[in-house]
Structures are given as C-alpha cells and as structure tokens.
PDB file of C-alpha atoms in Angstrom:
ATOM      1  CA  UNK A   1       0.000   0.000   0.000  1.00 42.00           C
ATOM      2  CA  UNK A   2       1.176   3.218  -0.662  1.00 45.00           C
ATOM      3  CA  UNK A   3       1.644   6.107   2.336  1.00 42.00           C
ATOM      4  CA  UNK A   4       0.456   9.643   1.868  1.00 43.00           C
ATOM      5  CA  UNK A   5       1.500  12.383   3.559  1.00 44.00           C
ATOM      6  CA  UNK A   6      -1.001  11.653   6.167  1.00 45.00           C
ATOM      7  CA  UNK A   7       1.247   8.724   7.160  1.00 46.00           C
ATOM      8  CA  UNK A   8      -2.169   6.355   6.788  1.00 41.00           C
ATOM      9  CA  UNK A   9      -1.926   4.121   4.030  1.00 46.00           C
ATOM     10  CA  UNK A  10      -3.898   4.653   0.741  1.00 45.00           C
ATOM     11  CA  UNK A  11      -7.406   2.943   1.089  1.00 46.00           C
ATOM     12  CA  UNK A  12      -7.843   3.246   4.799  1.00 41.00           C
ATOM     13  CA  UNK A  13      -9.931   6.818   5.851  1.00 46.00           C
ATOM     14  CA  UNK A  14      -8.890   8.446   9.047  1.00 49.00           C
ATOM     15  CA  UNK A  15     -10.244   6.877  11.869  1.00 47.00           C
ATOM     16  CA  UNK A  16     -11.048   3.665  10.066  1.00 44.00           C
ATOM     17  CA  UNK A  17     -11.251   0.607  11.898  1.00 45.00           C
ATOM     18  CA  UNK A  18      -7.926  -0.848   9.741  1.00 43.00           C
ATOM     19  CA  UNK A  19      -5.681   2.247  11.391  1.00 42.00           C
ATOM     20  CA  UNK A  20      -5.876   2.357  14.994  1.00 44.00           C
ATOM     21  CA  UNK A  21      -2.349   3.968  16.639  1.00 45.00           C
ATOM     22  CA  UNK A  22       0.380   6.643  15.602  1.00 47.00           C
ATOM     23  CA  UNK A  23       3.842   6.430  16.550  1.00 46.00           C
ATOM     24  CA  UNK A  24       7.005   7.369  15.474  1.00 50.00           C
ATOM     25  CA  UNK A  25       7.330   4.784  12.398  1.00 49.00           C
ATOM     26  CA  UNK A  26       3.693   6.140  11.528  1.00 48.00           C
ATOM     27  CA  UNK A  27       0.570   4.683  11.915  1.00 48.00           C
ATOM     28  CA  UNK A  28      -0.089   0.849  12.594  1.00 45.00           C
ATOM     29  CA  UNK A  29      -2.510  -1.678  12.577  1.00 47.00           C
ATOM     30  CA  UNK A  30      -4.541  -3.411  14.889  1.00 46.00           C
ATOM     31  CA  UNK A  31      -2.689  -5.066  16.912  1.00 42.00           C
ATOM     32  CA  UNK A  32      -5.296  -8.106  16.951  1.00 43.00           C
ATOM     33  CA  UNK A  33      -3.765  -8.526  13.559  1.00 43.00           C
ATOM     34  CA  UNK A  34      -0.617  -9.034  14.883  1.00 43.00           C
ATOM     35  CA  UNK A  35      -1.714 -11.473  17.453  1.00 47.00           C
ATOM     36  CA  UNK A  36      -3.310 -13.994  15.060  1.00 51.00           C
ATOM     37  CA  UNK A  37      -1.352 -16.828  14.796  1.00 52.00           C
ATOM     38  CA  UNK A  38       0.800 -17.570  11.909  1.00 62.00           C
ATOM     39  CA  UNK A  39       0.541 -21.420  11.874  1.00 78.00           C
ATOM     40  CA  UNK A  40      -1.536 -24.258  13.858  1.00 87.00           C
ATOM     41  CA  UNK A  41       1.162 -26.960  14.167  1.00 88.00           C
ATOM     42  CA  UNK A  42       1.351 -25.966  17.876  1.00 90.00           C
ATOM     43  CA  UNK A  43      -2.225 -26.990  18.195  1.00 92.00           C
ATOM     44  CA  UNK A  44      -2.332 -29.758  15.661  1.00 93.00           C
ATOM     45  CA  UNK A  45       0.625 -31.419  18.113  1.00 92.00           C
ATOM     46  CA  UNK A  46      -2.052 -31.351  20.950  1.00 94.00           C
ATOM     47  CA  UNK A  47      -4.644 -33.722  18.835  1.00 94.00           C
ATOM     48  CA  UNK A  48      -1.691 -36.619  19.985  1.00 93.00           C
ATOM     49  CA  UNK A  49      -1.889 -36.107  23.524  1.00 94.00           C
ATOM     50  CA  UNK A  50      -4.128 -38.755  25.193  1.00 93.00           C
ATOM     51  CA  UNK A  51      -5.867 -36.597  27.447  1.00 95.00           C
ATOM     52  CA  UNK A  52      -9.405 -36.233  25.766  1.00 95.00           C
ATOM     53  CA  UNK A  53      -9.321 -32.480  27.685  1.00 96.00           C
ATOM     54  CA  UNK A  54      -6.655 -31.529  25.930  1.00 96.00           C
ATOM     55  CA  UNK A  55      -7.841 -33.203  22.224  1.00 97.00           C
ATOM     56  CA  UNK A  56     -10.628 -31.495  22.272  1.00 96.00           C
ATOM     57  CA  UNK A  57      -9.252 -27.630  24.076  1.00 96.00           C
ATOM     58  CA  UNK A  58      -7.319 -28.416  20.691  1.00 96.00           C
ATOM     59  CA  UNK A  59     -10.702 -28.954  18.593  1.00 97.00           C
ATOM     60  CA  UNK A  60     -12.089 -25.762  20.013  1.00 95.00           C
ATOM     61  CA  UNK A  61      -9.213 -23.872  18.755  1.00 95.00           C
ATOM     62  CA  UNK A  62      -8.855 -25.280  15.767  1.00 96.00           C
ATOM     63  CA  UNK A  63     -12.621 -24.657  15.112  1.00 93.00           C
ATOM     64  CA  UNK A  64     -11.320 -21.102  14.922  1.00 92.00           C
ATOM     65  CA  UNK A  65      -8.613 -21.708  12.861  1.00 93.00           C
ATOM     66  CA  UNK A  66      -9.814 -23.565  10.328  1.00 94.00           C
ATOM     67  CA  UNK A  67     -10.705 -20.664   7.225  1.00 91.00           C
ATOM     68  CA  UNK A  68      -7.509 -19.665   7.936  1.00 92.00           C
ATOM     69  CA  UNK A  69      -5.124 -22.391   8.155  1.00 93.00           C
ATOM     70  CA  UNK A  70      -7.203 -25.585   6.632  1.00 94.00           C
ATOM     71  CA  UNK A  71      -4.405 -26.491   4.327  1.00 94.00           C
ATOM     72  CA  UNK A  72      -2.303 -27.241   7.675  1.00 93.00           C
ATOM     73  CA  UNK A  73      -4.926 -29.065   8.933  1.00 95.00           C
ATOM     74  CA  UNK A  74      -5.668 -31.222   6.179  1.00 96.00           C
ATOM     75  CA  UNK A  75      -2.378 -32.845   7.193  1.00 94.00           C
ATOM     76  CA  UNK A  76      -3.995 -33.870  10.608  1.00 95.00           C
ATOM     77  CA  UNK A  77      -7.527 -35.236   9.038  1.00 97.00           C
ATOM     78  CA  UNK A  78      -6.774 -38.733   9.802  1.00 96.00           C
ATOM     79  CA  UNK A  79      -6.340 -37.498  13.668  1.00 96.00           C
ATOM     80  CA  UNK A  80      -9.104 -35.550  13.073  1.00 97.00           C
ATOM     81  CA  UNK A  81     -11.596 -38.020  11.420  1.00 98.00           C
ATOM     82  CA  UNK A  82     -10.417 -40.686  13.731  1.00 97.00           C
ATOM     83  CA  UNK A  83     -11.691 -38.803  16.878  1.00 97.00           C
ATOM     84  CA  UNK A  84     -14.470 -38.068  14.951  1.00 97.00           C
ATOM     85  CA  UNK A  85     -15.615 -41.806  14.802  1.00 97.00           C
ATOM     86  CA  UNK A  86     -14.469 -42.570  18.297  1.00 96.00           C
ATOM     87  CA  UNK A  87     -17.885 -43.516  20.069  1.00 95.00           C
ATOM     88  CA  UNK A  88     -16.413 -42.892  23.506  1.00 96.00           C
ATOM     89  CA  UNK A  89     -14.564 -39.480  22.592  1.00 96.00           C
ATOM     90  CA  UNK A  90     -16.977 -36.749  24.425  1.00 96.00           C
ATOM     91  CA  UNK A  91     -16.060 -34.465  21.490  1.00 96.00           C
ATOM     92  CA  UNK A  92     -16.463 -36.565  18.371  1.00 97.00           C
ATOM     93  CA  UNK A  93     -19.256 -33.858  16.570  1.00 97.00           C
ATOM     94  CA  UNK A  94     -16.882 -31.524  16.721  1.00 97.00           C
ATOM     95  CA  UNK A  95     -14.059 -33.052  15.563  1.00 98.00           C
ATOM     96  CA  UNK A  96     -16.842 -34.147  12.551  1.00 97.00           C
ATOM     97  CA  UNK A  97     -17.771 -30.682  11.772  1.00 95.00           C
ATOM     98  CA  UNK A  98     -14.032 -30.038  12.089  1.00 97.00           C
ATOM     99  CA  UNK A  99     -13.454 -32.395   9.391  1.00 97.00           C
ATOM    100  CA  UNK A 100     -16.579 -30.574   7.348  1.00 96.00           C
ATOM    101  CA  UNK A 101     -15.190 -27.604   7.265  1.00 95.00           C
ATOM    102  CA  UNK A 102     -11.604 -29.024   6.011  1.00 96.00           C
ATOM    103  CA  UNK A 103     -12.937 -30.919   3.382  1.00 96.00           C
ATOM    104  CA  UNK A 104     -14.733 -27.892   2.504  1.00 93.00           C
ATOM    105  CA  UNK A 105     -11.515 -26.227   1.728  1.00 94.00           C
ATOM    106  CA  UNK A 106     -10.454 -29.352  -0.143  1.00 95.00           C
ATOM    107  CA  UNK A 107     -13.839 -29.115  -2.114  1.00 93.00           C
ATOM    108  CA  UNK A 108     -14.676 -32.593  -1.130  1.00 93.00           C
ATOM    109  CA  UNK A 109     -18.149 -32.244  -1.096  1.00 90.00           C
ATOM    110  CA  UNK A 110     -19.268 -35.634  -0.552  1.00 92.00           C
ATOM    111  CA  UNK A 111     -17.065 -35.997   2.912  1.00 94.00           C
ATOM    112  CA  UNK A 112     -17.450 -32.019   4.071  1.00 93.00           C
ATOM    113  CA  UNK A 113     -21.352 -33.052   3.030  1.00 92.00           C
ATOM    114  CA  UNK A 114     -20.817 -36.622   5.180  1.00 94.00           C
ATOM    115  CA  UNK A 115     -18.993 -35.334   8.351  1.00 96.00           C
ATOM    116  CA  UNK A 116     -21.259 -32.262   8.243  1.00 93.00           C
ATOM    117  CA  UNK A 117     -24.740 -34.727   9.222  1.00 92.00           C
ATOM    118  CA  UNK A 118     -22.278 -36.568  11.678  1.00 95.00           C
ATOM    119  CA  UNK A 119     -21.694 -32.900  13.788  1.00 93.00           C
ATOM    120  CA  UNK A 120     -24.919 -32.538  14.839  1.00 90.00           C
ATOM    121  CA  UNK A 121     -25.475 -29.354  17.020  1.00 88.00           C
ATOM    122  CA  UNK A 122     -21.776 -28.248  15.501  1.00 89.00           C
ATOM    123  CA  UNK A 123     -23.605 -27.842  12.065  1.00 84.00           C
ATOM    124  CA  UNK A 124     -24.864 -24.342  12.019  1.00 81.00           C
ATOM    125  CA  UNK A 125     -26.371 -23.877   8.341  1.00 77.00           C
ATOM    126  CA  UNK A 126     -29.047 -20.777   8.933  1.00 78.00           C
ATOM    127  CA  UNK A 127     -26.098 -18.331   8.589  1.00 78.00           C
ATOM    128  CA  UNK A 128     -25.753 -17.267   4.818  1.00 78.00           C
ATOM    129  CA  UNK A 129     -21.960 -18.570   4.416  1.00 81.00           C
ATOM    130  CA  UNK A 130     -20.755 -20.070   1.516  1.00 82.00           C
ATOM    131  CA  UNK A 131     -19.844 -23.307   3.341  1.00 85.00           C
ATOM    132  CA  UNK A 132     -23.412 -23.204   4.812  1.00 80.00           C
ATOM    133  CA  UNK A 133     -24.732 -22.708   1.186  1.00 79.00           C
ATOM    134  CA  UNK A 134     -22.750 -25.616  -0.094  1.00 83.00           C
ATOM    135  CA  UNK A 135     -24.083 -28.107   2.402  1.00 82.00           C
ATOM    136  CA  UNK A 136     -27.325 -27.349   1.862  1.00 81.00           C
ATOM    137  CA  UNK A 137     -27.027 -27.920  -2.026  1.00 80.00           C
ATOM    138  CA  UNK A 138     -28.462 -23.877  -3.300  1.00 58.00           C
ATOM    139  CA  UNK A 139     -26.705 -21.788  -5.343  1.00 48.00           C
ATOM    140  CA  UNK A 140     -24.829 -18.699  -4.525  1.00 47.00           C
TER     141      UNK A 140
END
C-alpha cells in the first residue's frame, strides 16, 4: 500500500477501523492482527496427547482456525476423522464438523457433506456462508 502524507496508508480513511495507533514509524494496525497466529502446528501437536481435555481444548481452537489455516490441517484429518468416529470421545461432533469444514476447503463435497450430518449441534447452516450454502445444495 502506498503512504500519503497523512502517514495512513492509501485505502484506509482516518479513523477507520484498519488504522488504529500513531507512533514514530507512523501509523499501525490493529494489533489483533498481529496477534493472530501464523501457523496451527502448535495446536495440531495437541490432537496426539491422550488426554481427551486436551484433544478437544485443541478442537475448540482449531474450530477457529480452520478458514484460515485448513491447508495445515488437512495434514492432521486422519487425527481428526479418527476422533471423529471414536464412540467414547466426548467431542467426536466436533471433531466431525471439524473435518466438514476441512474438506470444505479441499472441495470434497461428498465428505465435508458426510462429516457435516455426523456434527450434529456443531452444524450451524441458517447463517448465509458459503460453506453453509454448499451443504445445503443452493446456489450462490
């Protein structure tokens, strides 16, 4: 992006929600953007611990992580569907929608579409999302 003599980049208005502090280097972004973390391996290592608490503290984070980072996680799918068809695993409907949303990504429709009936209260379709569009079969 290119800086104007404001010091804001071109594109973002003063006081927009993109430019939030000054300083001496100029002005800088959220700092939530900075935060955001650059890669899930740390969390993906979790999924091998056998304490179901931590497998599925991992789930719940990579829930959030998975529009983001899904081609990481499509390494761990086999971790990830196997908990997912563990009948004793408390969190097995998440780690199913989990596996949705990855083979989403992967536009595998038939297993996002097959893991997505197995998440039960995980599947959330009356938002207007394009993976919620998908599942249900209507056009964008």
């Amino acid at each position: 992006m290119a800086m104007v003599s404001t010091g804001i980049p071109s594109g973002f208005p003063e006081g927009s929600k993109h430019v939030q502090k000054r300083g001496k280097g100029g002005v800088y972004p959220p700092h939530h953007w900075l935060s955001a973390p650059s890669s899930a391996q740390g969390v993906l290592a979790l999924l091998q611990e056998n304490d179901t608490d931590i497998q599925q503290a991992a789930l719940m984070e990579l829930k959030d992580l998975v529009d983001v980072h899904w081609m990481e996680l499509a390494d761990a799918l086999p971790d990830i569907e196997a908990l997912a068809e563990e009948e004793a695993f408390p969190s097995r409907q998440l780690a199913a929608h989990l596996a949705s949303r990855i083979y989403f990504h992967l536009e595998a429709s038939a297993d996002s579409l097959k893991f997505a009936l197995e998440s039960g209260d995980w599947l959330q379709l009356n938002d207007n999302s394009l993976y919620s569009q998908t599942i249900l079969g209507k056009e964008r």
